[in-house]
């Protein structure tokens, strides 16, 4: 059996494992490379990749960096099954349609420019039709249900605690004696994250592909982060300022709403106007509310004591462009959550342009900000930034809260691995920058005497 990483080797995007044995191939995830131009070659279907051999695809979770290249398989002729939890299917539908829409609108702009330069137009990576075909191939697989996806190869999905529907993929290969167990951690969540359940460690593995996004550090504890968030909100409410929270639509937005609802309900924060200015986050919230079977005990307890889910009770949805524009006239104090999470697109840009120059504005950064993004410039303390083509002075107060991460920190990665450590698996570290992989490898060596491997993309791994 040969396994090849088609991405997320030494970085964190483009997750994909191509598994080949006896002429059959299986894919675990097929994510987009982000932070590069979508139309770049890295995001095209790879030359030499024999899609004709592909028999099944299994998904760990819906994030674009794990699902964003799936439509390319359809273009390449793939018509086999794509296995995922039901929640992952629903969220993937939302995320891939959004991705196709963004590509078309981005390319429109690029192609108008290319036309003026007498250059040929670029094609989008895929269209909404490709996305619809991809969705028709999905087969629901519940957690803990064992399914034979290929003769002699069984798959089981286990809770990964990273986002709604997220899973660790366990493959049991019964082609030969004794059977071998391959585990793909997927993105692992931290223990104690709001709304969703904690990750469930797996007891035995022969080989484990372990994510290492935060292999070199721990996040600030959630309780401290919530306390700091509350202090910021109190100060802003007192100043009658606007609080802008750039947020990722799936996962982070729901956590922020949950935390906000908690503060208002326990009386530690006065009720004040809060808006979710993101149609995509609203749709993601609807999907979250359809899956109470995936909630943790705390969330279920909350649902029992209140009739509605806590998420949207304290937050007003802002759906249309007019709704969004109307928020310009909304007096403070108020809180506005809008995408994109890194302030590189979307409605948050309008709110930043309108409010960054006002000293009574607060910007609260709750997620990762990629190098070069507007969000990163704000975190780095730039005093003048360019927003929607206009220079705007930053007089707002900018605060960063690191504890809302959906990823396990180093201690939780080791806790998860501890569940299978006694079975002495071969460990292959993926989905992390080099410093994350190195630090996690050092810990695994020190605690378990394991020499973890750190392969490059396209380096065949014989199992
Ligand atoms: Zn993820």
Short mmCIF file of N, CA, C and O in Angstrom, two decimals, residues 122-229:
data_model
loop_
_atom_site.label_atom_id
_atom_site.label_comp_id
_atom_site.label_asym_id
_atom_site.label_seq_id
_atom_site.Cartn_x
_atom_site.Cartn_y
_atom_site.Cartn_z
N UNK A 122 -9.33 33.68 -18.20
CA UNK A 122 -9.08 32.49 -17.38
C UNK A 122 -10.40 31.80 -17.06
O UNK A 122 -11.44 32.45 -16.93
N UNK A 123 -10.35 30.49 -16.92
CA UNK A 123 -11.53 29.69 -16.58
C UNK A 123 -11.57 29.50 -15.07
O UNK A 123 -10.52 29.37 -14.43
N UNK A 124 -12.77 29.48 -14.46
CA UNK A 124 -12.81 29.15 -13.02
C UNK A 124 -12.39 27.69 -12.81
O UNK A 124 -12.46 26.88 -13.73
N UNK A 125 -11.93 27.40 -11.60
CA UNK A 125 -11.55 26.02 -11.29
C UNK A 125 -12.71 25.08 -11.49
O UNK A 125 -12.56 23.97 -11.97
N UNK A 126 -13.90 25.53 -11.08
CA UNK A 126 -15.11 24.74 -11.28
C UNK A 126 -16.32 25.64 -11.17
O UNK A 126 -16.21 26.80 -10.74
N UNK A 127 -17.46 25.10 -11.58
CA UNK A 127 -18.69 25.89 -11.63
C UNK A 127 -19.70 25.32 -10.62
O UNK A 127 -19.50 24.22 -10.10
N UNK A 128 -20.81 26.04 -10.37
CA UNK A 128 -21.84 25.50 -9.47
C UNK A 128 -22.38 24.14 -9.96
O UNK A 128 -22.78 23.32 -9.15
N UNK A 129 -22.35 23.91 -11.27
CA UNK A 129 -22.84 22.61 -11.78
C UNK A 129 -21.94 21.48 -11.30
O UNK A 129 -22.41 20.41 -10.92
N UNK A 130 -20.62 21.72 -11.34
CA UNK A 130 -19.69 20.70 -10.83
C UNK A 130 -19.96 20.41 -9.36
O UNK A 130 -19.92 19.28 -8.91
N UNK A 131 -20.25 21.48 -8.62
CA UNK A 131 -20.51 21.32 -7.19
C UNK A 131 -21.76 20.46 -6.99
O UNK A 131 -21.78 19.54 -6.16
N UNK A 132 -22.81 20.72 -7.78
CA UNK A 132 -24.04 19.93 -7.65
C UNK A 132 -23.77 18.46 -7.92
O UNK A 132 -24.31 17.58 -7.24
N UNK A 133 -22.95 18.17 -8.93
CA UNK A 133 -22.63 16.77 -9.22
C UNK A 133 -21.88 16.14 -8.05
O UNK A 133 -22.16 15.01 -7.66
N UNK A 134 -20.93 16.88 -7.49
CA UNK A 134 -20.19 16.36 -6.33
C UNK A 134 -21.16 15.98 -5.21
O UNK A 134 -21.08 14.90 -4.63
N UNK A 135 -22.13 16.86 -4.97
CA UNK A 135 -23.05 16.62 -3.85
C UNK A 135 -23.91 15.38 -4.09
O UNK A 135 -24.28 14.68 -3.15
N UNK A 136 -24.18 15.09 -5.35
CA UNK A 136 -25.00 13.91 -5.65
C UNK A 136 -24.24 12.60 -5.36
O UNK A 136 -24.84 11.53 -5.30
N UNK A 137 -22.94 12.70 -5.20
CA UNK A 137 -22.14 11.48 -4.95
C UNK A 137 -22.00 11.15 -3.47
O UNK A 137 -21.46 10.11 -3.10
N UNK A 138 -22.47 12.05 -2.61
CA UNK A 138 -22.28 11.85 -1.16
C UNK A 138 -23.08 10.66 -0.64
O UNK A 138 -24.21 10.44 -1.06
N UNK A 139 -22.46 9.90 0.25
CA UNK A 139 -23.15 8.84 0.98
C UNK A 139 -22.97 9.11 2.47
O UNK A 139 -21.84 9.27 2.93
N UNK A 140 -24.07 9.18 3.18
CA UNK A 140 -24.00 9.51 4.61
C UNK A 140 -23.41 8.35 5.39
O UNK A 140 -23.78 7.19 5.19
N UNK A 141 -22.48 8.66 6.25
CA UNK A 141 -21.88 7.67 7.13
C UNK A 141 -21.89 8.27 8.53
O UNK A 141 -21.26 9.30 8.77
N UNK A 142 -22.64 7.65 9.42
CA UNK A 142 -22.71 8.17 10.79
C UNK A 142 -21.43 7.81 11.54
O UNK A 142 -20.72 6.88 11.17
N UNK A 143 -21.20 8.54 12.62
CA UNK A 143 -20.08 8.19 13.49
C UNK A 143 -20.22 6.74 13.94
O UNK A 143 -21.34 6.27 14.19
N UNK A 144 -19.10 6.06 14.01
CA UNK A 144 -19.01 4.70 14.57
C UNK A 144 -19.64 3.62 13.69
O UNK A 144 -19.57 2.44 14.01
N UNK A 145 -20.24 4.02 12.57
CA UNK A 145 -20.80 3.03 11.65
C UNK A 145 -19.64 2.48 10.81
O UNK A 145 -18.83 3.25 10.31
N UNK A 146 -19.55 1.15 10.68
CA UNK A 146 -18.44 0.59 9.90
C UNK A 146 -18.95 0.26 8.50
O UNK A 146 -19.98 -0.37 8.33
N UNK A 147 -18.22 0.74 7.50
CA UNK A 147 -18.67 0.55 6.11
C UNK A 147 -17.49 0.01 5.30
O UNK A 147 -16.38 0.53 5.38
N UNK A 148 -17.76 -1.04 4.52
CA UNK A 148 -16.71 -1.55 3.63
C UNK A 148 -16.72 -0.69 2.38
O UNK A 148 -17.66 -0.74 1.58
N UNK A 149 -15.69 0.14 2.21
CA UNK A 149 -15.69 1.08 1.09
C UNK A 149 -15.02 0.48 -0.14
O UNK A 149 -15.23 0.93 -1.26
N UNK A 150 -14.20 -0.53 0.09
CA UNK A 150 -13.56 -1.28 -0.98
C UNK A 150 -13.47 -2.71 -0.47
O UNK A 150 -13.43 -2.90 0.75
N UNK A 151 -13.44 -3.71 -1.36
CA UNK A 151 -13.31 -5.07 -0.83
C UNK A 151 -12.11 -5.17 0.10
O UNK A 151 -10.99 -4.81 -0.27
N UNK A 152 -12.35 -5.56 1.35
CA UNK A 152 -11.26 -5.72 2.31
C UNK A 152 -10.80 -4.43 2.97
O UNK A 152 -9.82 -4.43 3.73
N UNK A 153 -11.47 -3.32 2.72
CA UNK A 153 -11.10 -2.06 3.39
C UNK A 153 -12.34 -1.44 4.03
O UNK A 153 -13.31 -1.10 3.34
N UNK A 154 -12.30 -1.33 5.36
CA UNK A 154 -13.44 -0.78 6.10
C UNK A 154 -13.09 0.60 6.63
O UNK A 154 -11.95 0.87 6.99
N UNK A 155 -14.11 1.43 6.69
CA UNK A 155 -13.89 2.77 7.23
C UNK A 155 -14.83 2.99 8.42
O UNK A 155 -15.95 2.50 8.45
N UNK A 156 -14.31 3.73 9.40
CA UNK A 156 -15.12 4.13 10.55
C UNK A 156 -14.78 5.60 10.83
O UNK A 156 -13.61 5.98 10.80
N UNK A 157 -15.82 6.40 11.04
CA UNK A 157 -15.61 7.82 11.37
C UNK A 157 -15.79 8.01 12.87
O UNK A 157 -16.74 7.50 13.45
N UNK A 158 -14.86 8.74 13.47
CA UNK A 158 -14.87 8.93 14.92
C UNK A 158 -14.84 10.44 15.20
O UNK A 158 -14.13 11.18 14.50
N UNK A 159 -15.60 10.89 16.18
CA UNK A 159 -15.68 12.32 16.52
C UNK A 159 -14.29 12.96 16.65
O UNK A 159 -13.43 12.47 17.39
N UNK A 160 -14.09 14.09 15.94
CA UNK A 160 -12.80 14.79 16.01
C UNK A 160 -12.89 16.12 16.76
O UNK A 160 -11.87 16.75 17.02
N UNK A 161 -14.12 16.59 17.08
CA UNK A 161 -14.27 17.77 17.93
C UNK A 161 -13.79 19.08 17.34
O UNK A 161 -13.53 20.03 18.08
N UNK A 162 -13.69 19.17 16.02
CA UNK A 162 -13.11 20.36 15.37
C UNK A 162 -14.19 21.31 14.85
O UNK A 162 -14.09 22.51 14.98
N UNK A 163 -15.23 20.75 14.27
CA UNK A 163 -16.39 21.52 13.82
C UNK A 163 -17.56 20.55 13.74
O UNK A 163 -17.37 19.34 13.88
N UNK A 164 -18.76 21.06 13.49
CA UNK A 164 -19.92 20.17 13.41
C UNK A 164 -19.67 19.10 12.34
O UNK A 164 -19.34 19.41 11.20
N UNK A 165 -19.81 17.84 12.71
CA UNK A 165 -19.65 16.73 11.76
C UNK A 165 -18.22 16.27 11.53
O UNK A 165 -17.99 15.34 10.76
N UNK A 166 -17.25 16.90 12.17
CA UNK A 166 -15.85 16.57 11.88
C UNK A 166 -15.48 15.20 12.41
O UNK A 166 -15.96 14.78 13.46
N UNK A 167 -14.62 14.51 11.68
CA UNK A 167 -14.30 13.13 12.03
C UNK A 167 -12.82 12.82 11.83
O UNK A 167 -12.14 13.42 11.02
N UNK A 168 -12.39 11.85 12.63
CA UNK A 168 -11.13 11.16 12.36
C UNK A 168 -11.50 9.95 11.52
O UNK A 168 -12.54 9.32 11.76
N UNK A 169 -10.68 9.62 10.53
CA UNK A 169 -10.98 8.49 9.66
C UNK A 169 -10.10 7.31 10.06
O UNK A 169 -8.87 7.43 10.10
N UNK A 170 -10.75 6.19 10.36
CA UNK A 170 -10.01 4.97 10.67
C UNK A 170 -10.25 3.98 9.54
O UNK A 170 -11.40 3.66 9.23
N UNK A 171 -9.17 3.52 8.92
CA UNK A 171 -9.30 2.51 7.86
C UNK A 171 -8.74 1.20 8.38
O UNK A 171 -7.62 1.15 8.87
N UNK A 172 -9.54 0.14 8.27
CA UNK A 172 -9.03 -1.18 8.62
C UNK A 172 -8.86 -1.96 7.32
O UNK A 172 -9.81 -2.15 6.57
N UNK A 173 -7.62 -2.35 7.07
CA UNK A 173 -7.31 -3.01 5.80
C UNK A 173 -7.18 -4.50 6.07
O UNK A 173 -6.26 -4.95 6.76
N UNK A 174 -8.13 -5.26 5.55
CA UNK A 174 -8.14 -6.71 5.79
C UNK A 174 -7.64 -7.47 4.57
O UNK A 174 -8.07 -8.57 4.28
N UNK A 175 -6.77 -6.84 3.83
CA UNK A 175 -6.18 -7.52 2.67
C UNK A 175 -4.84 -8.06 3.13
O UNK A 175 -3.83 -7.41 3.02
N UNK A 176 -4.78 -9.23 3.66
CA UNK A 176 -3.54 -9.77 4.21
C UNK A 176 -3.69 -9.92 5.70
O UNK A 176 -4.59 -9.35 6.31
N UNK A 177 -2.80 -10.73 6.29
CA UNK A 177 -2.93 -11.03 7.73
C UNK A 177 -1.67 -10.53 8.42
O UNK A 177 -0.57 -10.72 7.91
N UNK A 178 -1.75 -9.94 9.58
CA UNK A 178 -2.99 -9.52 10.25
C UNK A 178 -3.53 -8.24 9.63
O UNK A 178 -2.81 -7.57 8.88
N UNK A 179 -4.77 -7.86 9.94
CA UNK A 179 -5.30 -6.61 9.39
C UNK A 179 -4.51 -5.41 9.94
O UNK A 179 -3.99 -5.47 11.04
N UNK A 180 -4.44 -4.36 9.14
CA UNK A 180 -3.72 -3.15 9.57
C UNK A 180 -4.72 -2.01 9.76
O UNK A 180 -5.69 -1.91 9.02
N UNK A 181 -4.43 -1.19 10.74
CA UNK A 181 -5.31 -0.04 11.01
C UNK A 181 -4.56 1.25 10.69
O UNK A 181 -3.50 1.52 11.25
N UNK A 182 -5.14 2.01 9.78
CA UNK A 182 -4.57 3.32 9.40
C UNK A 182 -5.50 4.40 9.93
O UNK A 182 -6.71 4.34 9.70
N UNK A 183 -4.93 5.39 10.60
CA UNK A 183 -5.76 6.45 11.17
C UNK A 183 -5.34 7.80 10.59
O UNK A 183 -4.16 8.12 10.54
N UNK A 184 -6.34 8.56 10.14
CA UNK A 184 -6.12 9.92 9.65
C UNK A 184 -6.83 10.85 10.64
O UNK A 184 -8.06 10.87 10.67
N UNK A 185 -6.05 11.56 11.43
CA UNK A 185 -6.66 12.32 12.53
C UNK A 185 -7.66 13.36 12.03
O UNK A 185 -8.63 13.66 12.70
N UNK A 186 -7.45 13.88 10.81
CA UNK A 186 -8.22 15.06 10.38
C UNK A 186 -7.82 16.21 11.28
O UNK A 186 -6.90 16.09 12.09
N UNK A 187 -8.50 17.34 11.17
CA UNK A 187 -8.23 18.44 12.09
C UNK A 187 -8.87 18.07 13.43
O UNK A 187 -10.05 17.72 13.47
N UNK A 188 -8.10 18.15 14.48
CA UNK A 188 -8.62 17.81 15.81
C UNK A 188 -8.97 19.07 16.58
O UNK A 188 -8.25 20.06 16.51
N UNK A 189 -10.08 19.01 17.29
CA UNK A 189 -10.48 20.16 18.10
C UNK A 189 -9.87 20.09 19.47
O UNK A 189 -9.29 19.07 19.86
N UNK A 190 -9.97 21.20 20.21
CA UNK A 190 -9.51 21.18 21.59
C UNK A 190 -10.56 20.54 22.49
O UNK A 190 -11.74 20.52 22.15
N UNK A 191 -10.15 20.01 23.61
CA UNK A 191 -11.12 19.55 24.62
C UNK A 191 -11.82 20.79 25.18
O UNK A 191 -11.20 21.84 25.36
N UNK A 192 -13.13 20.66 25.42
CA UNK A 192 -13.86 21.74 26.08
C UNK A 192 -14.35 22.85 25.18
O UNK A 192 -14.79 23.88 25.66
N UNK A 193 -14.28 22.67 23.85
CA UNK A 193 -14.79 23.72 22.94
C UNK A 193 -16.30 23.82 23.09
O UNK A 193 -16.96 22.82 23.35
N UNK A 194 -16.86 25.03 22.94
CA UNK A 194 -18.31 25.17 23.06
C UNK A 194 -19.07 24.41 21.97
O UNK A 194 -18.52 24.15 20.89
N UNK A 195 -20.30 24.11 22.25
CA UNK A 195 -21.30 23.53 21.34
C UNK A 195 -21.05 22.07 20.99
O UNK A 195 -21.89 21.21 21.23
N UNK A 196 -19.90 21.76 20.40
CA UNK A 196 -19.69 20.40 19.90
C UNK A 196 -18.97 19.52 20.93
O UNK A 196 -18.42 20.02 21.91
N UNK A 197 -18.97 18.23 20.65
CA UNK A 197 -18.38 17.28 21.60
C UNK A 197 -16.86 17.27 21.49
O UNK A 197 -16.28 17.73 20.51
N UNK A 198 -16.24 16.72 22.51
CA UNK A 198 -14.77 16.61 22.52
C UNK A 198 -14.32 15.53 21.54
O UNK A 198 -15.07 14.61 21.23
N UNK A 199 -13.06 15.63 21.09
CA UNK A 199 -12.54 14.56 20.23
C UNK A 199 -12.51 13.23 20.97
O UNK A 199 -12.35 13.19 22.19
N UNK A 200 -12.69 12.15 20.23
CA UNK A 200 -12.65 10.81 20.82
C UNK A 200 -11.38 10.12 20.33
O UNK A 200 -11.23 9.87 19.13
N UNK A 201 -10.45 9.85 21.23
CA UNK A 201 -9.22 9.20 20.80
C UNK A 201 -9.48 7.76 20.32
O UNK A 201 -10.46 7.15 20.70
N UNK A 202 -8.59 7.27 19.50
CA UNK A 202 -8.69 5.91 18.98
C UNK A 202 -7.65 5.05 19.70
O UNK A 202 -6.55 5.50 20.00
N UNK A 203 -8.04 3.80 20.01
CA UNK A 203 -7.18 3.00 20.89
C UNK A 203 -6.00 2.33 20.21
O UNK A 203 -4.97 2.09 20.83
N UNK A 204 -6.18 1.98 18.94
CA UNK A 204 -5.12 1.20 18.32
C UNK A 204 -4.90 1.65 16.89
O UNK A 204 -5.86 1.93 16.17
N UNK A 205 -3.64 1.74 16.51
CA UNK A 205 -3.33 2.07 15.12
C UNK A 205 -1.98 1.47 14.75
O UNK A 205 -1.10 1.33 15.61
N UNK A 206 -1.85 1.08 13.49
CA UNK A 206 -0.53 0.69 13.00
C UNK A 206 0.19 1.90 12.42
O UNK A 206 1.40 2.03 12.56
N UNK A 207 -0.58 2.76 11.76
CA UNK A 207 -0.02 3.99 11.21
C UNK A 207 -0.99 5.12 11.51
O UNK A 207 -2.19 4.97 11.31
N UNK A 208 -0.47 6.26 11.96
CA UNK A 208 -1.36 7.41 12.18
C UNK A 208 -0.80 8.64 11.47
O UNK A 208 0.40 8.93 11.55
N UNK A 209 -1.67 9.30 10.73
CA UNK A 209 -1.35 10.58 10.11
C UNK A 209 -1.93 11.64 11.04
O UNK A 209 -3.15 11.77 11.15
N UNK A 210 -1.05 12.35 11.71
CA UNK A 210 -1.49 13.24 12.79
C UNK A 210 -1.30 14.70 12.40
O UNK A 210 -0.21 15.10 11.97
N UNK A 211 -2.36 15.49 12.54
CA UNK A 211 -2.25 16.92 12.23
C UNK A 211 -1.35 17.62 13.26
O UNK A 211 -1.24 17.16 14.40
N UNK A 212 -0.72 18.71 12.88
CA UNK A 212 0.24 19.37 13.79
C UNK A 212 0.15 20.89 13.68
O UNK A 212 1.13 21.58 13.91
N UNK A 213 -1.05 21.40 13.35
CA UNK A 213 -1.23 22.86 13.16
C UNK A 213 -0.64 23.64 14.33
O UNK A 213 0.12 24.59 14.14
N UNK A 214 -1.03 23.26 15.54
CA UNK A 214 -0.49 23.92 16.74
C UNK A 214 0.39 22.96 17.53
O UNK A 214 0.31 22.89 18.75
N UNK A 215 1.24 22.23 16.81
CA UNK A 215 2.13 21.27 17.44
C UNK A 215 3.16 21.92 18.34
O UNK A 215 3.81 21.26 19.15
N UNK A 216 3.34 23.23 18.21
CA UNK A 216 4.41 23.92 18.96
C UNK A 216 3.88 24.78 20.10
O UNK A 216 4.65 25.45 20.77
N UNK A 217 2.55 24.81 20.31
CA UNK A 217 2.08 25.71 21.38
C UNK A 217 0.68 25.36 21.86
O UNK A 217 -0.05 24.61 21.20
N UNK A 218 0.34 25.93 22.99
CA UNK A 218 -1.01 25.79 23.52
C UNK A 218 -1.73 27.12 23.41
O UNK A 218 -1.11 28.18 23.44
N UNK A 219 -3.05 27.05 23.28
CA UNK A 219 -3.85 28.27 23.26
C UNK A 219 -4.07 28.74 24.68
O UNK A 219 -3.96 27.97 25.63
N UNK A 220 -4.46 29.98 24.79
CA UNK A 220 -4.89 30.48 26.08
C UNK A 220 -6.16 29.73 26.47
O UNK A 220 -7.01 29.47 25.61
N UNK A 221 -6.35 29.39 27.76
CA UNK A 221 -7.56 28.66 28.13
C UNK A 221 -8.82 29.43 27.73
O UNK A 221 -8.85 30.67 27.80
N UNK A 222 -9.85 28.69 27.35
CA UNK A 222 -11.09 29.30 26.86
C UNK A 222 -11.71 30.23 27.90
O UNK A 222 -12.18 31.32 27.58
N UNK A 223 -11.69 29.79 29.17
CA UNK A 223 -12.32 30.60 30.23
C UNK A 223 -11.67 31.98 30.31
O UNK A 223 -12.35 33.00 30.46
N UNK A 224 -10.33 32.02 30.19
CA UNK A 224 -9.63 33.32 30.22
C UNK A 224 -9.99 34.17 29.02
O UNK A 224 -10.14 35.38 29.11
N UNK A 225 -10.11 33.50 27.88
CA UNK A 225 -10.45 34.23 26.65
C UNK A 225 -11.84 34.84 26.76
O UNK A 225 -12.06 36.00 26.38
N UNK A 226 -12.78 34.07 27.31
CA UNK A 226 -14.14 34.58 27.46
C UNK A 226 -14.15 35.76 28.44
O UNK A 226 -14.81 36.77 28.21
N UNK A 227 -13.37 35.65 29.52
CA UNK A 227 -13.30 36.75 30.50
C UNK A 227 -12.75 38.01 29.85
O UNK A 227 -13.25 39.12 30.07
N UNK A 228 -11.72 37.83 29.00
CA UNK A 228 -11.13 39.00 28.33
C UNK A 228 -12.12 39.61 27.33
O UNK A 228 -12.24 40.83 27.21
N UNK A 229 -12.84 38.74 26.63
CA UNK A 229 -13.84 39.18 25.67
C UNK A 229 -14.90 40.02 26.40
O UNK A 229 -15.31 41.09 25.95
#
